[in-house]
mmCIF file of C-alpha atoms in Angstrom:
data_model
loop_
_atom_site.group_PDB
_atom_site.id
_atom_site.type_symbol
_atom_site.label_atom_id
_atom_site.label_comp_id
_atom_site.label_asym_id
_atom_site.label_seq_id
_atom_site.Cartn_x
_atom_site.Cartn_y
_atom_site.Cartn_z
ATOM 1 C CA MET A 1 176.632 -27.111 -28.718
ATOM 2 C CA ILE A 2 178.277 -28.940 -25.805
ATOM 3 C CA TYR A 3 181.197 -26.509 -25.836
ATOM 4 C CA ILE A 4 178.861 -23.528 -25.892
ATOM 5 C CA ILE A 5 176.966 -24.850 -22.857
ATOM 6 C CA GLY A 6 180.163 -24.397 -20.854
ATOM 7 C CA GLU A 7 179.800 -25.263 -17.179
ATOM 8 C CA ARG A 8 176.526 -27.108 -17.745
ATOM 9 C CA LYS A 9 178.208 -29.656 -20.006
ATOM 10 C CA ASN A 10 178.946 -31.864 -16.960
ATOM 11 C CA THR A 11 175.249 -32.730 -16.993
ATOM 12 C CA TYR A 12 175.616 -34.221 -20.468
ATOM 13 C CA ARG A 13 178.725 -36.196 -19.559
ATOM 14 C CA THR A 14 176.752 -38.654 -17.421
ATOM 15 C CA ILE A 15 173.378 -38.683 -19.146
ATOM 16 C CA GLN A 16 172.080 -42.017 -20.529
ATOM 17 C CA ASP A 17 168.980 -43.101 -22.412
ATOM 18 C CA SER A 18 166.555 -45.885 -21.487
ATOM 19 C CA TYR A 19 168.899 -48.469 -23.059
ATOM 20 C CA GLU A 20 171.837 -47.210 -20.949
ATOM 21 C CA ASN A 21 173.533 -45.745 -23.999
ATOM 22 C CA ASN A 22 175.880 -42.884 -23.153
ATOM 23 C CA MET A 23 177.210 -40.234 -25.537
ATOM 24 C CA LEU A 24 179.869 -42.568 -26.946
ATOM 25 C CA HIS A 25 177.287 -45.211 -27.815
ATOM 26 C CA LEU A 26 175.393 -42.616 -29.843
ATOM 27 C CA VAL A 27 178.592 -41.356 -31.464
ATOM 28 C CA GLY A 28 179.262 -44.935 -32.579
ATOM 29 C CA ARG A 29 176.250 -44.828 -34.875
ATOM 30 C CA LEU A 30 176.885 -44.141 -38.540
ATOM 31 C CA ALA A 31 176.392 -40.532 -39.574
ATOM 32 C CA PRO A 32 173.729 -39.673 -42.195
ATOM 33 C CA SER A 33 174.809 -39.811 -45.831
ATOM 34 C CA ASN A 34 174.523 -36.025 -46.248
ATOM 35 C CA LYS A 35 177.140 -35.626 -43.503
ATOM 36 C CA LEU A 36 179.450 -38.330 -44.862
ATOM 37 C CA LYS A 37 179.429 -36.886 -48.377
ATOM 38 C CA ARG A 38 181.206 -33.775 -47.128
ATOM 39 C CA ARG A 39 184.434 -35.813 -47.206
ATOM 40 C CA THR A 40 186.193 -37.162 -50.307
ATOM 41 C CA GLY A 41 186.149 -40.953 -50.435
ATOM 42 C CA ALA A 42 185.110 -43.578 -47.914
ATOM 43 C CA ALA A 43 188.515 -43.527 -46.198
ATOM 44 C CA LEU A 44 188.240 -39.853 -45.244
ATOM 45 C CA GLN A 45 184.608 -40.361 -44.244
ATOM 46 C CA LEU A 46 185.673 -43.081 -41.816
ATOM 47 C CA GLN A 47 188.510 -40.864 -40.620
ATOM 48 C CA ARG A 48 186.018 -38.116 -39.782
ATOM 49 C CA GLU A 49 183.883 -40.558 -37.819
ATOM 50 C CA LEU A 50 186.956 -41.672 -35.855
ATOM 51 C CA GLN A 51 187.944 -38.061 -35.182
ATOM 52 C CA TRP A 52 184.444 -37.303 -33.886
ATOM 53 C CA ARG A 53 184.517 -40.311 -31.558
ATOM 54 C CA GLN A 54 187.974 -39.302 -30.319
ATOM 55 C CA GLU A 55 186.727 -35.782 -29.615
ATOM 56 C CA VAL A 56 183.699 -36.956 -27.625
ATOM 57 C CA GLU A 57 185.909 -39.313 -25.596
ATOM 58 C CA LYS A 58 187.522 -36.187 -24.138
ATOM 59 C CA LEU A 59 184.148 -35.055 -22.788
ATOM 60 C CA VAL A 60 182.822 -38.185 -21.094
ATOM 61 C CA PHE A 61 184.131 -39.790 -17.930
ATOM 62 C CA PRO A 62 186.781 -42.503 -18.477
ATOM 63 C CA THR A 63 184.482 -45.236 -17.172
ATOM 64 C CA PHE A 64 181.955 -44.477 -19.928
ATOM 65 C CA ILE A 65 184.478 -45.446 -22.634
ATOM 66 C CA THR A 66 184.127 -49.155 -21.778
ATOM 67 C CA LYS A 67 180.660 -49.127 -20.187
ATOM 68 C CA GLU A 68 178.103 -51.525 -21.671
ATOM 69 C CA ASN A 69 174.476 -50.827 -22.487
ATOM 70 C CA ILE A 70 171.616 -53.259 -21.798
ATOM 71 C CA PHE A 71 172.631 -55.192 -24.932
ATOM 72 C CA LYS A 72 176.134 -55.775 -23.458
ATOM 73 C CA GLU A 73 177.687 -53.569 -26.119
ATOM 74 C CA THR A 74 180.516 -51.149 -25.403
ATOM 75 C CA PRO A 75 180.801 -47.904 -27.427
ATOM 76 C CA GLU A 76 183.654 -49.453 -29.417
ATOM 77 C CA MET A 77 181.533 -52.474 -30.315
ATOM 78 C CA VAL A 78 178.709 -50.218 -31.496
ATOM 79 C CA PHE A 79 181.120 -48.172 -33.606
ATOM 80 C CA THR A 80 182.667 -51.273 -35.205
ATOM 81 C CA LYS A 81 179.274 -52.784 -36.042
ATOM 82 C CA GLU A 82 177.829 -49.569 -37.466
ATOM 83 C CA HIS A 83 180.923 -48.763 -39.568
ATOM 84 C CA GLU A 84 181.655 -52.262 -40.874
ATOM 85 C CA THR A 85 180.506 -51.444 -44.407
ATOM 86 C CA LEU A 86 182.232 -48.060 -44.425
ATOM 87 C CA LEU A 87 185.474 -49.732 -43.311
ATOM 88 C CA LYS A 88 185.353 -52.117 -46.274
ATOM 89 C CA GLU A 89 184.570 -49.259 -48.668
ATOM 90 C CA GLY A 90 187.406 -47.181 -47.199
ATOM 91 C CA GLU A 91 189.850 -50.064 -47.631
ATOM 92 C CA LYS A 92 188.719 -50.553 -51.227
ATOM 93 C CA TRP A 93 188.992 -46.811 -52.000
ATOM 94 C CA ILE A 94 192.470 -46.355 -50.574
ATOM 95 C CA LYS A 95 193.727 -49.562 -52.231
ATOM 96 C CA THR A 96 192.423 -48.397 -55.603
ATOM 97 C CA VAL A 97 194.246 -45.075 -55.246
ATOM 98 C CA ALA A 98 197.452 -46.766 -54.077
ATOM 99 C CA GLU A 99 197.402 -49.346 -56.903
ATOM 100 C CA SER A 100 196.881 -46.714 -59.599
ATOM 101 C CA CYS A 101 199.611 -44.469 -58.230
ATOM 102 C CA SER A 102 202.058 -47.346 -57.694
ATOM 103 C CA ILE A 103 201.790 -48.288 -61.375
ATOM 104 C CA THR A 104 202.584 -44.688 -62.330
ATOM 105 C CA ALA A 105 205.496 -44.526 -59.873
ATOM 106 C CA ALA A 106 206.936 -47.808 -61.204
ATOM 107 C CA LEU A 107 206.694 -46.548 -64.783
ATOM 108 C CA ILE A 108 208.465 -43.293 -63.901
ATOM 109 C CA THR A 109 211.202 -45.192 -62.042
ATOM 110 C CA THR A 110 211.846 -47.379 -65.093
ATOM 111 C CA ILE A 111 211.987 -44.418 -67.471
ATOM 112 C CA VAL A 112 214.298 -42.192 -65.437
ATOM 113 C CA PHE A 113 216.603 -45.112 -64.570
ATOM 114 C CA ALA A 114 216.994 -45.912 -68.277
ATOM 115 C CA ALA A 115 217.608 -42.216 -69.009
ATOM 116 C CA ALA A 116 220.330 -42.077 -66.352
ATOM 117 C CA ILE A 117 222.198 -44.993 -67.973
ATOM 118 C CA THR A 118 221.871 -43.742 -71.568
ATOM 119 C CA VAL A 119 222.773 -40.074 -71.075
ATOM 120 C CA PRO A 120 221.797 -37.630 -73.855
ATOM 121 C CA GLY A 121 224.496 -37.215 -76.497
ATOM 122 C CA GLY A 122 226.311 -40.346 -75.427
ATOM 123 C CA SER A 123 229.745 -40.602 -73.817
ATOM 124 C CA ASN A 124 233.324 -40.283 -74.940
ATOM 125 C CA GLN A 125 234.562 -43.726 -76.025
ATOM 126 C CA ASP A 126 238.013 -43.174 -74.551
ATOM 127 C CA THR A 127 237.170 -41.618 -71.171
ATOM 128 C CA GLY A 128 233.520 -42.611 -70.708
ATOM 129 C CA ILE A 129 232.652 -39.016 -69.759
ATOM 130 C CA PRO A 130 229.365 -37.730 -71.234
ATOM 131 C CA VAL A 131 229.779 -35.427 -74.231
ATOM 132 C CA PHE A 132 227.570 -32.649 -72.784
ATOM 133 C CA THR A 133 229.146 -32.639 -69.327
ATOM 134 C CA LYS A 134 230.048 -28.945 -69.444
ATOM 135 C CA LYS A 135 226.599 -27.850 -70.615
ATOM 136 C CA ALA A 136 224.265 -26.218 -68.075
ATOM 137 C CA ALA A 137 221.318 -28.096 -69.551
ATOM 138 C CA PHE A 138 223.093 -31.403 -68.902
ATOM 139 C CA THR A 139 223.577 -30.485 -65.246
ATOM 140 C CA LEU A 140 219.877 -29.686 -65.054
ATOM 141 C CA PHE A 141 219.085 -33.028 -66.652
ATOM 142 C CA ALA A 142 221.273 -34.935 -64.186
ATOM 143 C CA ILE A 143 219.781 -33.222 -61.126
ATOM 144 C CA ALA A 144 216.184 -33.551 -62.329
ATOM 145 C CA ASP A 145 216.668 -37.192 -63.312
ATOM 146 C CA ALA A 146 218.155 -38.043 -59.909
ATOM 147 C CA ILE A 147 215.316 -36.266 -58.071
ATOM 148 C CA SER A 148 212.741 -38.063 -60.186
ATOM 149 C CA LEU A 149 214.373 -41.457 -59.600
ATOM 150 C CA PHE A 150 214.638 -41.059 -55.830
ATOM 151 C CA SER A 151 211.169 -39.566 -55.342
ATOM 152 C CA SER A 152 209.416 -42.099 -57.617
ATOM 153 C CA THR A 153 211.133 -44.964 -55.787
ATOM 154 C CA THR A 154 210.014 -43.466 -52.477
ATOM 155 C CA ALA A 155 206.454 -43.104 -53.767
ATOM 156 C CA LEU A 156 206.455 -46.706 -54.985
ATOM 157 C CA LEU A 157 207.602 -48.010 -51.593
ATOM 158 C CA VAL A 158 205.028 -45.884 -49.756
ATOM 159 C CA PHE A 159 202.169 -47.117 -51.936
ATOM 160 C CA LEU A 160 203.333 -50.713 -51.485
ATOM 161 C CA SER A 161 203.288 -50.186 -47.714
ATOM 162 C CA ILE A 162 199.665 -49.018 -48.031
ATOM 163 C CA LEU A 163 198.691 -52.106 -50.033
ATOM 164 C CA THR A 164 200.232 -54.399 -47.404
ATOM 165 C CA ALA A 165 198.758 -52.549 -44.399
ATOM 166 C CA ARG A 166 196.353 -54.273 -42.014
ATOM 167 C CA PHE A 167 193.564 -51.679 -42.527
ATOM 168 C CA ALA A 168 192.379 -51.580 -38.936
ATOM 169 C CA GLU A 169 189.948 -48.860 -37.854
ATOM 170 C CA GLN A 170 192.569 -46.780 -36.056
ATOM 171 C CA ASP A 171 194.872 -46.885 -39.095
ATOM 172 C CA PHE A 172 192.409 -44.664 -40.956
ATOM 173 C CA LEU A 173 192.804 -41.946 -38.328
ATOM 174 C CA VAL A 174 196.357 -40.835 -39.201
ATOM 175 C CA ARG A 175 198.605 -43.649 -40.423
ATOM 176 C CA LEU A 176 197.025 -44.473 -43.792
ATOM 177 C CA PRO A 177 196.106 -40.865 -44.772
ATOM 178 C CA ARG A 178 199.649 -39.750 -43.867
ATOM 179 C CA ARG A 179 201.169 -42.442 -46.089
ATOM 180 C CA LEU A 180 198.845 -41.452 -48.909
ATOM 181 C CA ILE A 181 199.881 -37.797 -48.546
ATOM 182 C CA ILE A 182 203.578 -38.715 -48.680
ATOM 183 C CA GLY A 183 203.029 -40.969 -51.680
ATOM 184 C CA LEU A 184 201.043 -38.411 -53.687
ATOM 185 C CA CYS A 185 203.485 -35.583 -52.908
ATOM 186 C CA THR A 186 206.547 -37.624 -53.883
ATOM 187 C CA LEU A 187 204.754 -38.790 -57.036
ATOM 188 C CA LEU A 188 204.034 -35.168 -57.929
ATOM 189 C CA ILE A 189 207.720 -34.300 -57.414
ATOM 190 C CA ALA A 190 208.801 -37.315 -59.490
ATOM 191 C CA THR A 191 206.518 -36.404 -62.382
ATOM 192 C CA THR A 192 207.633 -32.779 -62.401
ATOM 193 C CA ALA A 193 211.319 -33.712 -62.239
ATOM 194 C CA MET A 194 210.886 -36.264 -65.050
ATOM 195 C CA ILE A 195 209.346 -33.627 -67.333
ATOM 196 C CA VAL A 196 212.169 -31.208 -66.499
ATOM 197 C CA ALA A 197 214.784 -33.870 -67.301
ATOM 198 C CA PHE A 198 213.085 -34.692 -70.594
ATOM 199 C CA SER A 199 212.885 -30.993 -71.509
ATOM 200 C CA ALA A 200 216.589 -30.544 -70.768
ATOM 201 C CA THR A 201 217.353 -33.531 -73.023
ATOM 202 C CA LEU A 202 215.320 -32.034 -75.871
ATOM 203 C CA PHE A 203 217.167 -28.751 -75.548
ATOM 204 C CA LEU A 204 220.568 -30.460 -75.503
ATOM 205 C CA VAL A 205 219.983 -32.689 -78.508
ATOM 206 C CA PHE A 206 217.786 -30.596 -80.796
ATOM 207 C CA SER A 207 218.249 -26.916 -79.928
ATOM 208 C CA GLN A 208 221.674 -26.496 -81.599
ATOM 209 C CA GLN A 209 222.396 -23.482 -79.349
ATOM 210 C CA LYS A 210 219.131 -21.749 -80.338
ATOM 211 C CA LEU A 211 217.595 -20.251 -77.193
ATOM 212 C CA TRP A 212 214.208 -19.629 -78.806
ATOM 213 C CA VAL A 213 213.647 -23.408 -78.718
ATOM 214 C CA LEU A 214 213.225 -23.089 -74.936
ATOM 215 C CA ALA A 215 209.875 -21.353 -75.344
ATOM 216 C CA PRO A 216 207.944 -24.215 -77.024
ATOM 217 C CA ILE A 217 209.715 -26.817 -74.848
ATOM 218 C CA CYS A 218 208.711 -25.024 -71.633
ATOM 219 C CA ALA A 219 205.171 -24.451 -72.897
ATOM 220 C CA PHE A 220 204.611 -28.123 -73.690
ATOM 221 C CA ALA A 221 206.357 -29.214 -70.487
ATOM 222 C CA LEU A 222 203.932 -27.177 -68.381
ATOM 223 C CA LEU A 223 200.909 -28.996 -69.815
ATOM 224 C CA PRO A 224 201.326 -32.398 -68.093
ATOM 225 C CA ILE A 225 202.586 -30.770 -64.894
ATOM 226 C CA SER A 226 199.584 -28.449 -64.783
ATOM 227 C CA PHE A 227 197.119 -31.247 -65.489
ATOM 228 C CA PHE A 228 198.616 -33.485 -62.821
ATOM 229 C CA PHE A 229 198.648 -30.637 -60.305
ATOM 230 C CA VAL A 230 195.056 -29.592 -61.004
ATOM 231 C CA LEU A 231 193.730 -33.155 -60.892
ATOM 232 C CA GLN A 232 195.645 -34.447 -57.847
ATOM 233 C CA PHE A 233 196.143 -31.357 -55.678
ATOM 234 C CA PRO A 234 192.489 -31.234 -54.489
ATOM 235 C CA LEU A 235 192.880 -34.772 -53.119
ATOM 236 C CA ILE A 236 196.157 -33.854 -51.399
ATOM 237 C CA LEU A 237 194.516 -30.747 -49.945
ATOM 238 C CA ASP A 238 191.543 -32.765 -48.675
ATOM 239 C CA LEU A 239 193.899 -35.252 -47.041
ATOM 240 C CA LEU A 240 195.915 -32.493 -45.348
ATOM 241 C CA GLN A 241 192.850 -30.653 -44.088
ATOM 242 C CA SER A 242 191.120 -33.808 -42.881
ATOM 243 C CA THR A 243 194.221 -35.220 -41.141
ATOM 244 C CA TYR A 244 195.958 -32.180 -39.674
ATOM 245 C CA ILE A 245 193.573 -29.203 -39.751
ATOM 246 C CA PHE A 246 190.322 -30.783 -38.482
ATOM 247 C CA LYS A 247 188.586 -28.798 -35.745
ATOM 248 C CA PHE A 248 185.668 -29.349 -33.430
ATOM 249 C CA GLY A 249 184.217 -27.031 -30.856
ATOM 250 C CA LYS A 250 183.042 -23.509 -30.482
ATOM 251 C CA ASN A 251 182.782 -21.317 -33.570
ATOM 252 C CA ASP A 252 182.587 -17.542 -33.640
ATOM 253 C CA ASP A 253 179.971 -17.298 -36.353
ATOM 254 C CA GLU A 254 176.315 -16.287 -36.235
ATOM 255 C CA ASN A 255 175.166 -19.905 -35.935
ATOM 256 C CA SER A 256 177.026 -20.437 -32.642
ATOM 257 C CA LYS A 257 175.512 -17.231 -31.246
ATOM 258 C CA PHE A 258 172.072 -18.413 -32.296
ATOM 259 C CA VAL A 259 172.610 -21.771 -30.555
ATOM 260 C CA GLN A 260 173.951 -20.067 -27.435
ATOM 261 C CA ASN A 261 170.932 -17.785 -27.186
ATOM 262 C CA ASN A 262 168.545 -20.731 -27.507
ATOM 263 C CA ILE A 263 170.432 -22.696 -24.865
ATOM 264 C CA GLN A 264 170.308 -19.794 -22.459
ATOM 265 C CA PHE A 265 166.575 -19.485 -23.097
ATOM 266 C CA MET A 266 166.119 -23.210 -22.522
ATOM 267 C CA PHE A 267 167.918 -23.174 -19.166
ATOM 268 C CA SER A 268 166.072 -20.037 -18.108
ATOM 269 C CA LYS A 269 162.856 -22.034 -18.350
#
């Protein structure tokens, strides 16, 4: 509504209530539950609150950012007090996600590292070269296993960095969501690559040059990949949209036109 007002928005930059609260003091208050529930998890809810405060800071005069009300509270103090519970819930939520994913990443790292040492088919006792070196499926196995090992290790380190973070308010704005995005994406890559490596091993050891075996192997391999993608991709999408695609301001829909007409009517009075 402030953006739609246009030139008259300077009036709202300096307005205060009877307690000398400016716009930032009011922004510091916790949003209603029906507004918070639009975001997935307490961490993204706190992130949205921080984004809203950051957006309003662009509208008010710089002196209002640190100005106190009659209770000697700055806008930042009001925000911290109002969002104390949400901060704890956000920390708990993001730690739970990071702990669960770090266990999965550690398990994948262990599996693919063991698979890299004990290559399918074994090695030549004289030269030490793997028996299936010249097979295309073995090359696929080696590449997929390496990708899975590197990406799962990266995911594990990222999730550990989340668990050891300080969890300050400003960290929920970009730093922690960005780490969670990187961790989930690398974990998705690691899981997919692990399934591909396992499928290549099955084909090498049990197919006996029968190409029709590829069909059931590929069908079963798609199941865990599909389930993981369907279950985790919505969270990744929410994180991306909330962190990098958030928008405030004027919209070109019927609601903004309705608001604009009412504002014009109000000022005409």
